[in-house]
PDB file of C-alpha atoms in Angstrom:
ATOM      1  CA  UNK A   1      90.728  93.975  94.927  1.00 76.00           C
ATOM      2  CA  UNK A   2      93.078  95.923  92.652  1.00 86.00           C
ATOM      3  CA  UNK A   3      96.697  96.689  93.431  1.00 88.00           C
ATOM      4  CA  UNK A   4      98.007 100.111  92.409  1.00 90.00           C
ATOM      5  CA  UNK A   5     101.332 101.936  92.509  1.00 89.00           C
ATOM      6  CA  UNK A   6     100.373 103.476  95.852  1.00 92.00           C
ATOM      7  CA  UNK A   7      98.970 100.285  97.430  1.00 96.00           C
ATOM      8  CA  UNK A   8      99.959  97.074  95.652  1.00 97.00           C
ATOM      9  CA  UNK A   9      98.051  93.858  96.337  1.00 97.00           C
ATOM     10  CA  UNK A  10      99.377  91.219  98.735  1.00 98.00           C
ATOM     11  CA  UNK A  11      97.996  88.019  97.229  1.00 98.00           C
ATOM     12  CA  UNK A  12      98.058  84.791  99.262  1.00 98.00           C
ATOM     13  CA  UNK A  13      97.683  81.230  97.973  1.00 98.00           C
ATOM     14  CA  UNK A  14      97.664  78.105 100.111  1.00 97.00           C
ATOM     15  CA  UNK A  15      97.986  74.598  98.690  1.00 96.00           C
ATOM     16  CA  UNK A  16      97.846  71.357 100.645  1.00 95.00           C
ATOM     17  CA  UNK A  17     101.612  71.480 101.298  1.00 96.00           C
ATOM     18  CA  UNK A  18     102.847  75.042 100.789  1.00 97.00           C
ATOM     19  CA  UNK A  19     101.872  78.691 101.171  1.00 98.00           C
ATOM     20  CA  UNK A  20     102.774  81.510  98.784  1.00 98.00           C
ATOM     21  CA  UNK A  21     102.566  85.319  98.960  1.00 98.00           C
ATOM     22  CA  UNK A  22     103.117  87.874  96.206  1.00 98.00           C
ATOM     23  CA  UNK A  23     102.955  91.652  96.159  1.00 98.00           C
ATOM     24  CA  UNK A  24     101.485  92.632  92.801  1.00 97.00           C
ATOM     25  CA  UNK A  25     100.982  95.925  90.981  1.00 96.00           C
ATOM     26  CA  UNK A  26      97.915  95.215  88.847  1.00 96.00           C
ATOM     27  CA  UNK A  27      98.306  98.425  86.843  1.00 95.00           C
ATOM     28  CA  UNK A  28     101.671  97.229  85.519  1.00 95.00           C
ATOM     29  CA  UNK A  29     100.874  93.523  85.734  1.00 95.00           C
ATOM     30  CA  UNK A  30     104.102  93.018  87.670  1.00 96.00           C
ATOM     31  CA  UNK A  31     105.104  91.078  90.771  1.00 97.00           C
ATOM     32  CA  UNK A  32     107.112  93.408  93.010  1.00 97.00           C
ATOM     33  CA  UNK A  33     108.011  90.959  95.810  1.00 97.00           C
ATOM     34  CA  UNK A  34     107.257  87.374  96.737  1.00 98.00           C
ATOM     35  CA  UNK A  35     107.865  84.660  99.320  1.00 98.00           C
ATOM     36  CA  UNK A  36     107.071  80.967  99.561  1.00 98.00           C
ATOM     37  CA  UNK A  37     107.408  78.041 101.939  1.00 97.00           C
ATOM     38  CA  UNK A  38     108.661  75.779  99.123  1.00 96.00           C
ATOM     39  CA  UNK A  39     112.290  75.544 100.230  1.00 91.00           C
ATOM     40  CA  UNK A  40     111.679  75.306 103.975  1.00 92.00           C
ATOM     41  CA  UNK A  41     111.062  72.348 106.213  1.00 94.00           C
ATOM     42  CA  UNK A  42     108.548  74.330 108.279  1.00 94.00           C
ATOM     43  CA  UNK A  43     104.901  73.353 107.918  1.00 94.00           C
ATOM     44  CA  UNK A  44     101.563  74.745 109.011  1.00 96.00           C
ATOM     45  CA  UNK A  45     101.503  77.928 111.058  1.00 97.00           C
ATOM     46  CA  UNK A  46     105.307  78.153 111.314  1.00 98.00           C
ATOM     47  CA  UNK A  47     105.599  78.112 107.510  1.00 98.00           C
ATOM     48  CA  UNK A  48     102.898  80.781 107.191  1.00 98.00           C
ATOM     49  CA  UNK A  49     104.626  83.024 109.753  1.00 98.00           C
ATOM     50  CA  UNK A  50     107.918  82.600 107.929  1.00 98.00           C
ATOM     51  CA  UNK A  51     106.360  83.520 104.569  1.00 98.00           C
ATOM     52  CA  UNK A  52     104.643  86.556 106.135  1.00 98.00           C
ATOM     53  CA  UNK A  53     107.936  87.771 107.573  1.00 98.00           C
ATOM     54  CA  UNK A  54     109.845  87.118 104.345  1.00 98.00           C
ATOM     55  CA  UNK A  55     107.322  88.893 102.128  1.00 98.00           C
ATOM     56  CA  UNK A  56     107.369  91.928 104.452  1.00 98.00           C
ATOM     57  CA  UNK A  57     111.173  92.050 104.318  1.00 98.00           C
ATOM     58  CA  UNK A  58     111.111  91.749 100.515  1.00 98.00           C
ATOM     59  CA  UNK A  59     108.500  94.525 100.353  1.00 97.00           C
ATOM     60  CA  UNK A  60     110.656  96.832 102.457  1.00 97.00           C
ATOM     61  CA  UNK A  61     113.597  96.222 100.100  1.00 97.00           C
ATOM     62  CA  UNK A  62     111.316  97.195  97.197  1.00 96.00           C
ATOM     63  CA  UNK A  63     110.196 100.358  99.033  1.00 96.00           C
ATOM     64  CA  UNK A  64     106.670  99.140  99.774  1.00 96.00           C
ATOM     65  CA  UNK A  65     105.022  99.841 103.131  1.00 96.00           C
ATOM     66  CA  UNK A  66     101.277  99.766 102.376  1.00 97.00           C
ATOM     67  CA  UNK A  67      99.384  96.970 100.641  1.00 97.00           C
ATOM     68  CA  UNK A  68      95.857  95.737 100.035  1.00 97.00           C
ATOM     69  CA  UNK A  69      95.386  92.223 101.465  1.00 97.00           C
ATOM     70  CA  UNK A  70      93.907  89.660  99.050  1.00 97.00           C
ATOM     71  CA  UNK A  71      93.257  86.375 100.841  1.00 97.00           C
ATOM     72  CA  UNK A  72      92.219  84.735  97.561  1.00 95.00           C
ATOM     73  CA  UNK A  73      88.904  83.400  98.850  1.00 96.00           C
ATOM     74  CA  UNK A  74      90.506  81.581 101.783  1.00 97.00           C
ATOM     75  CA  UNK A  75      88.936  82.059 105.205  1.00 97.00           C
ATOM     76  CA  UNK A  76      90.891  84.451 107.463  1.00 98.00           C
ATOM     77  CA  UNK A  77      91.919  81.835 110.035  1.00 97.00           C
ATOM     78  CA  UNK A  78      94.866  79.531 110.600  1.00 97.00           C
ATOM     79  CA  UNK A  79      97.696  79.918 108.107  1.00 98.00           C
ATOM     80  CA  UNK A  80      96.197  82.933 106.306  1.00 98.00           C
ATOM     81  CA  UNK A  81      95.798  84.788 109.605  1.00 98.00           C
ATOM     82  CA  UNK A  82      99.314  83.802 110.760  1.00 98.00           C
ATOM     83  CA  UNK A  83     100.811  85.085 107.490  1.00 98.00           C
ATOM     84  CA  UNK A  84      98.904  88.376 107.755  1.00 98.00           C
ATOM     85  CA  UNK A  85      99.902  88.943 111.394  1.00 98.00           C
ATOM     86  CA  UNK A  86     103.574  88.188 110.661  1.00 98.00           C
ATOM     87  CA  UNK A  87     103.540  90.597 107.703  1.00 98.00           C
ATOM     88  CA  UNK A  88     101.985  93.315 109.886  1.00 98.00           C
ATOM     89  CA  UNK A  89     104.487  92.671 112.685  1.00 98.00           C
ATOM     90  CA  UNK A  90     107.321  93.164 110.199  1.00 98.00           C
ATOM     91  CA  UNK A  91     106.128  96.529 108.925  1.00 96.00           C
ATOM     92  CA  UNK A  92     103.467  96.053 106.239  1.00 97.00           C
ATOM     93  CA  UNK A  93     100.330  98.180 106.685  1.00 97.00           C
ATOM     94  CA  UNK A  94      96.945  96.852 105.553  1.00 95.00           C
TER      95      UNK A  94
END
């Protein structure tokens, strides 16, 4: 999945403790917006929903409304699904 100027890539990474999301323009090799659960006390699905909301808000500030979703090889259930649904609910289209 390649991110472009028109539709950057929303990349998701989940570790054992935290979840991260970045909106990346692969043509420029630049991160346009990002969010993480590092500084929060939320865990699990609540952390994923928070990151999804925060990355969507950051994307809106950067003028991004459409993205390509890159789940990074993770199965689309649990935290990955919660992040995606929260991002969609807050205005990202993918």
